[in-house]
Short mmCIF file of C-alpha atoms and ligand atoms in Angstrom, two decimals:
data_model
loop_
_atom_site.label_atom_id
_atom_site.label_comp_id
_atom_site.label_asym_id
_atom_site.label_seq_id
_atom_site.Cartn_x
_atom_site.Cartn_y
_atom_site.Cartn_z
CA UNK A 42 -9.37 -37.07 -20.12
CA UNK A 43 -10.24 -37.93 -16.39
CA UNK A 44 -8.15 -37.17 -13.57
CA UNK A 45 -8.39 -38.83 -10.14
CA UNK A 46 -7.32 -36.56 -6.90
CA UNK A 47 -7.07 -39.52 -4.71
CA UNK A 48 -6.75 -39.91 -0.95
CA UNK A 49 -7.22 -36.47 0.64
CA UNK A 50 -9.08 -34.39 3.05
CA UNK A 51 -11.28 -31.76 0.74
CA UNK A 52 -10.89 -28.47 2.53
CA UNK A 53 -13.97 -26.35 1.91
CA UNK A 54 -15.35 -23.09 3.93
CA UNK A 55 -17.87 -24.97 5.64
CA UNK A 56 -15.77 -28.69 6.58
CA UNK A 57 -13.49 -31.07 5.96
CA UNK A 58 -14.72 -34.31 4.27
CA UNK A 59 -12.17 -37.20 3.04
CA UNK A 60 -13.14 -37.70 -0.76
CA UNK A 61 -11.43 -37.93 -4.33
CA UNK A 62 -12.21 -35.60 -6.70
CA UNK A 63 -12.83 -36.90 -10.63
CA UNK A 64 -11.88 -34.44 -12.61
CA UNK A 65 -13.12 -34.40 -16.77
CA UNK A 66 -11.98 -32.49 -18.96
CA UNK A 67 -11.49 -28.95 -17.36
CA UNK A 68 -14.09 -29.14 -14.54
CA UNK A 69 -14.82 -30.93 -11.36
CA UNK A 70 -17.46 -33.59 -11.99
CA UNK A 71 -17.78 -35.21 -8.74
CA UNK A 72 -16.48 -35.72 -5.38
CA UNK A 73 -16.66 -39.54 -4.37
CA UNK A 74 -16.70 -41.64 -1.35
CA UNK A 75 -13.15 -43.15 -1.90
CA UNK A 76 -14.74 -46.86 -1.43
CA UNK A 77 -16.65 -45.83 -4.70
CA UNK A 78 -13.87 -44.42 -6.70
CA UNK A 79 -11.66 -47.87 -6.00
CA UNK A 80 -14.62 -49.22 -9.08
CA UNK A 81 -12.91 -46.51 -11.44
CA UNK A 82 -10.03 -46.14 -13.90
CA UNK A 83 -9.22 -42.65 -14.38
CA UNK A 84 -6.58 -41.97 -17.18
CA UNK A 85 -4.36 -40.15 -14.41
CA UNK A 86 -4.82 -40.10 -10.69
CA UNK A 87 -2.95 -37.84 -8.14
CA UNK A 88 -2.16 -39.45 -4.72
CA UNK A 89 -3.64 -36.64 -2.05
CA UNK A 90 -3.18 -39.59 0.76
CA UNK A 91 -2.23 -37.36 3.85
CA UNK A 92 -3.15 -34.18 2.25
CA UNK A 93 -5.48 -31.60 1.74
CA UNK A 94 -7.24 -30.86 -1.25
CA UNK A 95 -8.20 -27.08 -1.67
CA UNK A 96 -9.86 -25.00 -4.26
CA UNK A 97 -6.77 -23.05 -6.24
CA UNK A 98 -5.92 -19.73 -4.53
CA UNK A 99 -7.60 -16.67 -5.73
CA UNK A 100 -5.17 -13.17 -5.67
CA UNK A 101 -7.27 -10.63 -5.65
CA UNK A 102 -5.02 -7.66 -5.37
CA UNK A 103 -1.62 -8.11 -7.83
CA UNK A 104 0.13 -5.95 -9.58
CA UNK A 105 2.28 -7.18 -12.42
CA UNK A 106 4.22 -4.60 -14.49
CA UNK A 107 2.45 -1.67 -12.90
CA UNK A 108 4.22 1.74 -13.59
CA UNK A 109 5.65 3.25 -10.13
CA UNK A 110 7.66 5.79 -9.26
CA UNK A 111 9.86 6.64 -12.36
CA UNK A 112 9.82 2.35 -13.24
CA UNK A 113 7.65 -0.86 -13.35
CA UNK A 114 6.98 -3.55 -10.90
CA UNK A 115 9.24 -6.14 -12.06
CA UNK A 116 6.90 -9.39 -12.45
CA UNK A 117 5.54 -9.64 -15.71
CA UNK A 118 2.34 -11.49 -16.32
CA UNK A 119 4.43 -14.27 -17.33
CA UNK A 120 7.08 -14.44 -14.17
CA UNK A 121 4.23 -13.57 -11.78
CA UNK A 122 1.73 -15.88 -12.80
CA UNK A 123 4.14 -18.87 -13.04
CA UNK A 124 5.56 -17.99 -10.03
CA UNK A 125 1.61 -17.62 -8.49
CA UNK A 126 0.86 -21.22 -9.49
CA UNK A 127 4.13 -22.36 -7.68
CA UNK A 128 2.85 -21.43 -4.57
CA UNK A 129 -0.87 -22.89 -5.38
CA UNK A 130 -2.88 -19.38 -6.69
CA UNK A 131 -4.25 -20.52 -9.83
CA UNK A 132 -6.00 -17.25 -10.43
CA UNK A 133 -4.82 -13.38 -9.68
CA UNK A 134 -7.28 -10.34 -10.25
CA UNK A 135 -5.24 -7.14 -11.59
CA UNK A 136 -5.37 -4.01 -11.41
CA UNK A 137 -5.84 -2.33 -15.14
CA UNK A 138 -4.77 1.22 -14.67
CA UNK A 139 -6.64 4.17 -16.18
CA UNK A 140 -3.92 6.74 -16.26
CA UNK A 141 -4.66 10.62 -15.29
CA UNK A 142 -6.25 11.79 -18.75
CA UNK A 143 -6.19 8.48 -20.30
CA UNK A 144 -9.38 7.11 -21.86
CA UNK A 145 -10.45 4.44 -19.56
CA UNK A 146 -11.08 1.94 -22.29
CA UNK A 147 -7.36 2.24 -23.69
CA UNK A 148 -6.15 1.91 -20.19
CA UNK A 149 -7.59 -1.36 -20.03
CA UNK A 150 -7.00 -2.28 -23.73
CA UNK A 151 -2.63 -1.62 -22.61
CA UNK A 152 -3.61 -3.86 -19.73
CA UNK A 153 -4.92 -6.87 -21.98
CA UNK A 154 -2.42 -6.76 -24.50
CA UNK A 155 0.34 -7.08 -21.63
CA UNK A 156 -1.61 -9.96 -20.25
CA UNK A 157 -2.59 -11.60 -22.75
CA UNK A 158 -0.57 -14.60 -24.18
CA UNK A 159 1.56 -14.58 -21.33
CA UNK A 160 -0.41 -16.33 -18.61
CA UNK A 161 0.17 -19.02 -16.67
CA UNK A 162 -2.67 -18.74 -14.90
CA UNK A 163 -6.34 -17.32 -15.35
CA UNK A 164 -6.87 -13.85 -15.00
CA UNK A 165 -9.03 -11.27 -14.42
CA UNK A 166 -9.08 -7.40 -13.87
CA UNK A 167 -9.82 -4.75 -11.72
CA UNK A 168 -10.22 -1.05 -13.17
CA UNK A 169 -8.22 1.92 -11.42
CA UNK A 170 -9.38 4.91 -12.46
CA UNK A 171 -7.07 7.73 -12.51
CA UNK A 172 -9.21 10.26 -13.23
CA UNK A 173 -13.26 10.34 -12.16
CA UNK A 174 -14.84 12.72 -14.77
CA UNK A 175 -18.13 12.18 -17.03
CA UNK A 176 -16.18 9.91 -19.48
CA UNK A 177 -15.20 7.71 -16.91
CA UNK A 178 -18.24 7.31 -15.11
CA UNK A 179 -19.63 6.42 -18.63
CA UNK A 180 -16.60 4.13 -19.00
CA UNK A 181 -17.64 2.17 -15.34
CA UNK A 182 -20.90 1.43 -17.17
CA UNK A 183 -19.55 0.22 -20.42
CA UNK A 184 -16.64 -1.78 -18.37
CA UNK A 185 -19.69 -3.60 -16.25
CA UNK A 186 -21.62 -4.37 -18.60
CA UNK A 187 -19.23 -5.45 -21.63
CA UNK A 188 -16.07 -6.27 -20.13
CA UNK A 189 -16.15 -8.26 -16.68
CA UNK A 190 -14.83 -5.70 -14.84
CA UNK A 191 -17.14 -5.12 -11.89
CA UNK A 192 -14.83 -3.32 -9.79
CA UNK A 193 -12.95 -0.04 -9.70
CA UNK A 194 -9.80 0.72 -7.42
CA UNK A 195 -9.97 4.88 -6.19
CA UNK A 196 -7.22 6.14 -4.11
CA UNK A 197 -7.40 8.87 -1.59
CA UNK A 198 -3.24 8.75 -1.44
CA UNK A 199 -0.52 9.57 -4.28
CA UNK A 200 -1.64 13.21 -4.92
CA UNK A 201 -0.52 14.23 -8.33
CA UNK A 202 -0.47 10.77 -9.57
CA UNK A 203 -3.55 8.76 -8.48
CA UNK A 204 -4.96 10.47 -6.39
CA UNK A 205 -8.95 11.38 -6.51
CA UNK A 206 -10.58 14.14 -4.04
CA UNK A 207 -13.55 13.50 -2.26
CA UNK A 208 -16.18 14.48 -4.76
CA UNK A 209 -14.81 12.39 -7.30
CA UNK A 210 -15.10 9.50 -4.97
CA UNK A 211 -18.46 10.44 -4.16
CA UNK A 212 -19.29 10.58 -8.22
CA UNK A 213 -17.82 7.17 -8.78
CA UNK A 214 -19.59 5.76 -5.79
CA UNK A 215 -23.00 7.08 -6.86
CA UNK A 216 -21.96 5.43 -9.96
CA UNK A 217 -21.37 2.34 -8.52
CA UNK A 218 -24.53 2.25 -6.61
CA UNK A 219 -26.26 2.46 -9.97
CA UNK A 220 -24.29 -0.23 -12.18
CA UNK A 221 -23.72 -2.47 -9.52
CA UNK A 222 -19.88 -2.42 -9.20
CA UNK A 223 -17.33 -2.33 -6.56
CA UNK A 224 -15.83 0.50 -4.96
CA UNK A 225 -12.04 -0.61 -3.81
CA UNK A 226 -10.27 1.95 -1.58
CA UNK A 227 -6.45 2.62 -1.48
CA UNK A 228 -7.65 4.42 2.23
CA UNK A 229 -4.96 6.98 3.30
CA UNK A 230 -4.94 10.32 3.71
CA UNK A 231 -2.59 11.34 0.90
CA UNK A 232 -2.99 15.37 1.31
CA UNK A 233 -1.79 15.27 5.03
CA UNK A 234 0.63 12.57 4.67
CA UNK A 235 2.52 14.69 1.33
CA UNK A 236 2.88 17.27 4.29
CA UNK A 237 4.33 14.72 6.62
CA UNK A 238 6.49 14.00 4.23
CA UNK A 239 8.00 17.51 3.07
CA UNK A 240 8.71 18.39 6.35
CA UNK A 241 10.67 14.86 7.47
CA UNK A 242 12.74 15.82 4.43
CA UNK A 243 13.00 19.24 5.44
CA UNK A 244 14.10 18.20 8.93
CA UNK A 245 16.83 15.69 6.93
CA UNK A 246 15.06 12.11 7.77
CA UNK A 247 15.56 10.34 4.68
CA UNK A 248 16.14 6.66 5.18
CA UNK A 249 13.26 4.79 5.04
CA UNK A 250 11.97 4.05 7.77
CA UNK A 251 10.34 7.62 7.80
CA UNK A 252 8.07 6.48 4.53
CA UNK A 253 6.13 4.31 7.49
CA UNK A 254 6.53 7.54 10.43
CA UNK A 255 4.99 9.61 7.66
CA UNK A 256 1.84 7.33 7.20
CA UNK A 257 0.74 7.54 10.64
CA UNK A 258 -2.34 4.69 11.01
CA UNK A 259 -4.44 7.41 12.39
CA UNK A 260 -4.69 8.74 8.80
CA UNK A 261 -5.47 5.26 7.52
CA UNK A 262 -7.94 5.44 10.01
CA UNK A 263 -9.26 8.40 9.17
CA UNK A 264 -9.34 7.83 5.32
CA UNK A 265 -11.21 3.92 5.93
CA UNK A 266 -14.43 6.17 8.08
CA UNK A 267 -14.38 8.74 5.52
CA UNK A 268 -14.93 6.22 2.70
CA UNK A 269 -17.53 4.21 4.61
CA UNK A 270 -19.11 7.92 5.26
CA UNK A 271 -18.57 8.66 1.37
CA UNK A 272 -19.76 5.20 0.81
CA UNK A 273 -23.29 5.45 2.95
CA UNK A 274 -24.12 9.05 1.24
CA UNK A 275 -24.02 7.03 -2.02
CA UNK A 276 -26.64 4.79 -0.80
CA UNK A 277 -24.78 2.42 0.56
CA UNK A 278 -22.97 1.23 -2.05
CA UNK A 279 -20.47 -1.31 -1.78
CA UNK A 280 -16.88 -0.78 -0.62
CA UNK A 281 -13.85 -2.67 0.11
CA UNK A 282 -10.79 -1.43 1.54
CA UNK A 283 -7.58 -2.97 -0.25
CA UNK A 284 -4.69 -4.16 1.96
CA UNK A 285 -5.67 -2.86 5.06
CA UNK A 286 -2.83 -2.94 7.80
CA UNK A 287 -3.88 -0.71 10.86
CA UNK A 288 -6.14 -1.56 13.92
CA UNK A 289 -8.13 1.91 13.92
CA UNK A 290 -8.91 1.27 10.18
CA UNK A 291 -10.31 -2.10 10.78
CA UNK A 292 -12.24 -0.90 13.95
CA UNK A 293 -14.22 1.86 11.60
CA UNK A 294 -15.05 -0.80 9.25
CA UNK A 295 -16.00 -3.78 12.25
CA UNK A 296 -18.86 -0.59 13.27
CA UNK A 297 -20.05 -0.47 9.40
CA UNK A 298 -20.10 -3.95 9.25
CA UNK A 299 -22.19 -4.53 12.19
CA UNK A 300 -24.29 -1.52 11.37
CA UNK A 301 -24.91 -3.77 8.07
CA UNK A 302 -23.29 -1.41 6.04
CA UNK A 303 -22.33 -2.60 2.69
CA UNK A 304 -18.41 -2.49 3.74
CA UNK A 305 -15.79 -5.28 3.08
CA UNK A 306 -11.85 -5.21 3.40
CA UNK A 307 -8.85 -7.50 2.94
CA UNK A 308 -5.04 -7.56 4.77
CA UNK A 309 -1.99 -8.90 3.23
CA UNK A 310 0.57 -11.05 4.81
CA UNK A 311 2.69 -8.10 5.14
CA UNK A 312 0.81 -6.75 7.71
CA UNK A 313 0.51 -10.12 9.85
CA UNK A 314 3.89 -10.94 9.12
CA UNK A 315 6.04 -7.88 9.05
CA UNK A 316 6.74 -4.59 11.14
CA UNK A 317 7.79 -1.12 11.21
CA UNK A 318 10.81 -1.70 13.13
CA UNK A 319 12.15 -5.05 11.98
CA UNK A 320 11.80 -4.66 8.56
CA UNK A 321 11.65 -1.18 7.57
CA UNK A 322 14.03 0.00 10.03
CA UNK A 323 16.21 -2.40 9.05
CA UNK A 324 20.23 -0.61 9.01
CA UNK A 325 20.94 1.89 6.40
CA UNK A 326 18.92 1.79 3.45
CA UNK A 327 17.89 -2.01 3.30
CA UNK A 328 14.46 -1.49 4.92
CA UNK A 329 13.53 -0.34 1.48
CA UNK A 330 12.80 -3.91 0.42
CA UNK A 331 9.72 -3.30 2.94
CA UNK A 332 8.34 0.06 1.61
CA UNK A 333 5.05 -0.32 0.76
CA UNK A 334 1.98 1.49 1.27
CA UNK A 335 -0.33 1.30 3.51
CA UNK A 336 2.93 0.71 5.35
CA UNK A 337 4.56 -1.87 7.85
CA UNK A 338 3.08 -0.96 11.11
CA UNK A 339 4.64 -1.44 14.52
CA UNK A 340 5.46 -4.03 16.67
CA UNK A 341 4.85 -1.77 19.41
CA UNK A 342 0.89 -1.64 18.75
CA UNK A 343 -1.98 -3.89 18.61
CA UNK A 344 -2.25 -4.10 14.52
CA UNK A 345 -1.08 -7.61 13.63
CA UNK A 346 -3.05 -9.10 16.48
CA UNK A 347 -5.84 -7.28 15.55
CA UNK A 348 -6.15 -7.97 12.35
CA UNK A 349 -5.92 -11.89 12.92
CA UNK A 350 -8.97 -11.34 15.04
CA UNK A 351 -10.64 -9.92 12.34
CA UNK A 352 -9.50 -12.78 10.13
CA UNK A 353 -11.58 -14.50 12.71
CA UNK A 354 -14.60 -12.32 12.93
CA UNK A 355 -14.73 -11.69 8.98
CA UNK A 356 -14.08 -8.00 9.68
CA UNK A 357 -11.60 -8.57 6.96
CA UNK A 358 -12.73 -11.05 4.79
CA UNK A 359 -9.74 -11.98 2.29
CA UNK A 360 -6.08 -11.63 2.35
CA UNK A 361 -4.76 -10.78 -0.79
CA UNK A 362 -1.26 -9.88 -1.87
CA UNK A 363 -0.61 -6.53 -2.98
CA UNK A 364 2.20 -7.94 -5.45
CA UNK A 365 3.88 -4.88 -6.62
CA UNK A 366 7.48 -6.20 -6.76
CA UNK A 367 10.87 -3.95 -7.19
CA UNK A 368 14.45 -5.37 -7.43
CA UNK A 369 16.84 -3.53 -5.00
CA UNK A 370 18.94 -3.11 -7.68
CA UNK A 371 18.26 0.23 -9.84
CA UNK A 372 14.61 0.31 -9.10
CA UNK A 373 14.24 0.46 -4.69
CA UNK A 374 17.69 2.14 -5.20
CA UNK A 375 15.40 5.14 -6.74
CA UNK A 376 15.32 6.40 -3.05
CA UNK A 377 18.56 6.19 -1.99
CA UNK A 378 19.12 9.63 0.32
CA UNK A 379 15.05 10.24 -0.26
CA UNK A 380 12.60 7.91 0.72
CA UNK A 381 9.71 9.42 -0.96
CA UNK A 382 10.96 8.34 -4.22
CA UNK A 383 11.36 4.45 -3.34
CA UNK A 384 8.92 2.97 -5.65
CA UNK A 385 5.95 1.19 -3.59
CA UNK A 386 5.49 -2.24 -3.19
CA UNK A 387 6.28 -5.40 -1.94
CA UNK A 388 6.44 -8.88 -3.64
CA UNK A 389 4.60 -12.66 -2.69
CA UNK A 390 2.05 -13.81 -4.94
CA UNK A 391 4.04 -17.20 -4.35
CA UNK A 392 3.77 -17.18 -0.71
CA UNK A 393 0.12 -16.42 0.31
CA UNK A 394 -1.26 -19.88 0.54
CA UNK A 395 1.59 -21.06 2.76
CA UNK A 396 1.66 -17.62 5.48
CA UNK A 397 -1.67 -17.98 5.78
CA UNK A 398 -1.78 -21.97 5.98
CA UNK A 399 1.46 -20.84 8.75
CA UNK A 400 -1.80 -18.92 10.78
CA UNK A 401 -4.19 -22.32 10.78
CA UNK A 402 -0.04 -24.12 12.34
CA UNK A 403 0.07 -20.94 14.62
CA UNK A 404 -3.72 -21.35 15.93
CA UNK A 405 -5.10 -18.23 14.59
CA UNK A 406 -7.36 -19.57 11.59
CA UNK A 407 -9.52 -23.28 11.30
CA UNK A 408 -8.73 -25.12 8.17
CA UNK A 409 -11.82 -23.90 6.63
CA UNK A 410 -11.30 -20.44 7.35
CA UNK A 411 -7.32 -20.55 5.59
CA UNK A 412 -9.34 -21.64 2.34
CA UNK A 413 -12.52 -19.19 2.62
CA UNK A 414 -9.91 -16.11 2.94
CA UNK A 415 -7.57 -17.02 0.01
CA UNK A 416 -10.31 -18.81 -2.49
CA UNK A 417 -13.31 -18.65 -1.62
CA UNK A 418 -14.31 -15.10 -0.36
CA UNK A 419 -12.01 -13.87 -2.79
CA UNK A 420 -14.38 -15.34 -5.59
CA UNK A 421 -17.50 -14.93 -4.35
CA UNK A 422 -16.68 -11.32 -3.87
CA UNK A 423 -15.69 -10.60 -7.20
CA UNK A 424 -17.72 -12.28 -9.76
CA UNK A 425 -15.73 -15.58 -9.56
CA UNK A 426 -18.09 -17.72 -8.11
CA UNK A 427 -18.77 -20.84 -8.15
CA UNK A 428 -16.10 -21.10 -11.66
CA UNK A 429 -14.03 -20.78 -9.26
CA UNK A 430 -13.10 -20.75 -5.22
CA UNK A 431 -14.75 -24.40 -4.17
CA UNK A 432 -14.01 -28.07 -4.54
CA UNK A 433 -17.14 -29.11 -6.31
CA UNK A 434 -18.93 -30.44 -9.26
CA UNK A 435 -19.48 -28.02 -11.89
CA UNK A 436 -16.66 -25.89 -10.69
CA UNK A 437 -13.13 -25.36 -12.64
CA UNK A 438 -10.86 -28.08 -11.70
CA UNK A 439 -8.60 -25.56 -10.10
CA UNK A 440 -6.68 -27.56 -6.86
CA UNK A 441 -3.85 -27.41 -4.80
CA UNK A 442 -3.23 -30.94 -3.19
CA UNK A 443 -1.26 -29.52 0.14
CA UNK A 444 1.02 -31.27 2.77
CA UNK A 445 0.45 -30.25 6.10
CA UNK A 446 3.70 -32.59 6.78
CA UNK A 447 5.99 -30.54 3.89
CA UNK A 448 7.93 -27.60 5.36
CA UNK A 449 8.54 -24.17 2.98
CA UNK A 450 11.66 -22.52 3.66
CA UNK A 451 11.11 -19.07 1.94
CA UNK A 452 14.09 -17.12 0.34
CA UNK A 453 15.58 -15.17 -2.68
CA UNK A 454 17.59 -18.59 -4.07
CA UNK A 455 14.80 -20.36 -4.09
CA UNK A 456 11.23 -18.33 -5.34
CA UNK A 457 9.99 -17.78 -8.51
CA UNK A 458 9.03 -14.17 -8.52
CA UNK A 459 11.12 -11.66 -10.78
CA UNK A 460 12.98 -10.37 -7.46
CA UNK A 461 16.32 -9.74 -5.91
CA UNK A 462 15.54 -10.18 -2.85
CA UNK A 463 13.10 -11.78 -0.35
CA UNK A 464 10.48 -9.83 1.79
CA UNK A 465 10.43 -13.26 3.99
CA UNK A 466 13.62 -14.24 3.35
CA UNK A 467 14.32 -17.29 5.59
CA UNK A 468 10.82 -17.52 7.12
CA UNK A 469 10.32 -21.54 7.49
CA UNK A 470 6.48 -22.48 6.75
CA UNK A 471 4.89 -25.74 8.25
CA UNK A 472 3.16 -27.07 5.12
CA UNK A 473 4.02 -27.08 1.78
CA UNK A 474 2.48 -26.75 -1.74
CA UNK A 475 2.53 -30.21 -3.65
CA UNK A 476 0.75 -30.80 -6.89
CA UNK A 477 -0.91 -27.67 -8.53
CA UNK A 478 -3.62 -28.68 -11.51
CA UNK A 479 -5.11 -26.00 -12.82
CA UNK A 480 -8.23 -26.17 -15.10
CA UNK A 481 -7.94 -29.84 -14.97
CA UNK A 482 -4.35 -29.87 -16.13
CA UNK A 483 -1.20 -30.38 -13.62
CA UNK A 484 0.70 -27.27 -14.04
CA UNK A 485 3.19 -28.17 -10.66
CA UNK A 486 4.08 -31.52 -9.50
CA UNK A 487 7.20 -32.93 -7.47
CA UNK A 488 8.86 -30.10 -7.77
CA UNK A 489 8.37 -29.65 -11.05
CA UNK A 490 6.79 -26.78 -13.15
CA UNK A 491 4.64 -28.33 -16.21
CA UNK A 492 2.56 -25.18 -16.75
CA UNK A 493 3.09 -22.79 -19.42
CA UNK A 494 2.54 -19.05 -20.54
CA UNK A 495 -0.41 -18.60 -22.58
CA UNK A 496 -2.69 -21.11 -20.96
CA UNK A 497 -4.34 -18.59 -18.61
CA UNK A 498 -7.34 -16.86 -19.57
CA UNK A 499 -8.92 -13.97 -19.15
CA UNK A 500 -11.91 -14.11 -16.92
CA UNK A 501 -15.32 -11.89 -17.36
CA UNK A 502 -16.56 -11.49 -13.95
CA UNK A 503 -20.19 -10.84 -12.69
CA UNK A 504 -21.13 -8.46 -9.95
CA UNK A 505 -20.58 -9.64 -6.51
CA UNK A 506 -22.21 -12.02 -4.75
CA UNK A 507 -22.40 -9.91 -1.66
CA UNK A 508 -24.36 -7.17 -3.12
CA UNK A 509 -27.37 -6.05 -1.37
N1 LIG B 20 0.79 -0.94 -2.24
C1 LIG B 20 1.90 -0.51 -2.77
O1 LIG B 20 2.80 -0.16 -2.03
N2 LIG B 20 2.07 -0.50 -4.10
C2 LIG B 20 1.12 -0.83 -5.08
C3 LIG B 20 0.12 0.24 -5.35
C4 LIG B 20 -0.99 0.25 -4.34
O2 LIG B 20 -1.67 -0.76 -4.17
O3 LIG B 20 -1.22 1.27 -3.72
ZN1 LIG B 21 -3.14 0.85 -2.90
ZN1 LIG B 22 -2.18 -2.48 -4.64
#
């Protein structure tokens, strides 16, 4: 079976070049100078005339069905992935939990058995490890080397749940250093915050725009250098901060990057998009559609300028998601009168592509960067690469064929995700997702979904091609 993506502009990190792509099979097998391609007959062609062609979108930070709070984030792996490849990610990265004295290896095992058979989408996993003792260091090692999982999510918030203290870290990193793996940071200072929190109770402050007063960014700020300072006693090894949101955060790891330190981070949308006083001090007890941590930040400060800059600068060098949806009804509704016990998260695997493609419209990314911070750093810094993250031969025929001249009008009546409610409800994009083909095969098209669960697979990663 050929396929012919005819017509378009092929967005890549490095340039723009107008070519069709022949597909075989499952793979990319050549990009063509479209005067050559008029000589073939493909069995199926795709018209990309007036379009860009752009390797699938890579989520590296989703969490379907995590437990939360007293429930579960409300995408499955079969609602979120479908509802992924409608907004042109044709691959998400999750995060396998390792619960506080749970075996790693039947943490991950509960993780694959929810996954599997229910994909739309390929998949891989991250590790979070609830618990760093000497079975679970052991476990990194057998993870690594057997199981594709070359990265392993700490957290220095959530005391009690999963939360590690400083010599854990320190243990896993040294770990790390060894095997080769990934440290990701949930960077927050969980111990001071808790104390923020019991006294804004105390003091009566329970809607929830206090869940975003209690995380101050100064104690994001202060987690992020004491990770990179955890991170260089374990000689150097590498660390990425997950959805960073604040400007003192990003500054500590813009000095370990250009100190050459082994440090990487990603933002979500959220935090570009979103602030502390629009959203999460919205009236009464909506703003609970925005909790999320690290939280909304505000409009006030520098943060969502800042971290477009280092968009720019590759201070941060991927914007994932953070998918951790919860309906309103009966599961953000957990924190009505308290908002400690709102469960955390926000939903939009299904919008990525498009806010950031709204950020190339705006003037704050090229082209080439949109694509390098949802596909192809994501990849290359997890394993992925080349399978996956570039339009070229040899590489899974993963593409989104996108219209620059479509508009996206974002909104709870019209996405896919497993939610009540929108997080961008009524935002209008500039562009629009067209055709989706993933592994070869057109899973979105007009309109229409053609996809179907099972078809993802689960993807062994190899170490990262940033390691030094
Ligand atoms: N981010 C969030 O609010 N929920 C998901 C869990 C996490 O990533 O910390
Ligand atoms: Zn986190
Ligand atoms: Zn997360």
């Amino acid at each position: 079976m050929t396929l012919l993506v005819k017509g378009g502009t092929v967005v890549g990190p490095t340039g723009t070049q107008l070519a069709d792509v022949l597909v075989q099979g499952e793979k990319i097998v050549a990009l063509l100078d479209p005067l050559f391609s008029a000589t073939i007959t493909p069995d199926e062609v795709v018209d990309a005339t007036g379009k860009y062609v752009i390797p699938g979108g890579i989520d590296a930070h989703t969490h379907m069905e995590l437990p939360f709070g007293g429930t579960a984030a409300s995408d499955t792996f079969d609602t979120g992935t479908r509802a992924a490849a409608w907004g042109g990610t044709t691959t998400i990265i999750d995060f396998a939990v390792q619960k506080t004295g749970e075996v790693v290896q039947d943490g991950l095992q509960a993780w694959h058995a929810k996954a599997e058979g229910n994909c739309h989408i390929d998949y891989a996993f991250h590790m979070i490890l609830g618990g760093v003792d000497g079975d679970s260091l052991k476990a990194m090692d057998a993870l690594v080397r057997d199981e594709g999982i070359t990265s392993f999510k700490l957290f220095m918030a959530y005391p009690g749940v999963f939360y590690s203290d400083d010599g854990q870290i320190l243990r896993a990193m040294q770990t790390a250093r060894e095997n080769g793996a990934m440290i990701m940071m949930h960077a927050e200072n969980g111990i001071a915050i808790d104390v923020l929190i019991q006294q804004a109770l105390a003091r009566g402050e329970t809607d929830p725009i206090y869940h975003g007063i209690t995380r101050p960014a100064a104690l994001e700020a202060e987690a992020t250098s004491r990770a990179i300072a955890l991170a260089e006693v374990a000689k150097d090894c590498p660390l990425y901060i997950v959805h960073l949101s604040a400007s003192g955060a990003l500054e500590a790891v813009a000095k370990a990057r250009d100190a050459g330190r082994n440090v990487f981070a990603e933002t979500c949308p959220q935090y570009l998009y979103l602030t502390l006083e629009d959203q999460l001090g919205a009236p009464g007890f909506e703003g609970a559609k925005w909790v999320c941590s690290t939280p909304l930040r505000s409009k006030h400060e520098s943060h969502a300028k800042d971290l477009w800059k280092g968009l720019r600068s590759n201070d941060l060098a991927i914007v994932s998601t953070d998918h951790c949806p919860f309906c309103m009804k009966d599961q953000k509704e957990l924190g009505l009168g308290d908002f400690s016990k709102i469960p955390n998260g926000i939903g939009g695997v299904e919008h990525r592509v498009d806010l950031i493609y709204q950020g190339v419209v705006d003037g704050q990314l090229s082209l080439e960067r949109w694509v390098e911070t949802i596909a192809t750093t994501p990849a290359r810094m997890f394993g992925l690469y080349p399978q996956k993250g570039i339009v070229a031969p040899g590489s899974d025929a993963d593409l989104v064929i996108y219209d620059p001249n479509g508009t996206t009008r974002i909104g709870v009546g019209t996405h896919h995700m497993n939610m009540d409610y929108s997080a961008y409800e009524g935002v209008e994009i500039q562009g629009r997702v067209g055709t989706v083909i993933s592994r070869g095969e057109v899973i979105v098209a007009d309109g229409n979904y053609h996809g179907r669960k099972g078809r993802g697979r689960y993807l062994k990663r190899g170490l990262s091609s940033y390691l030094v």
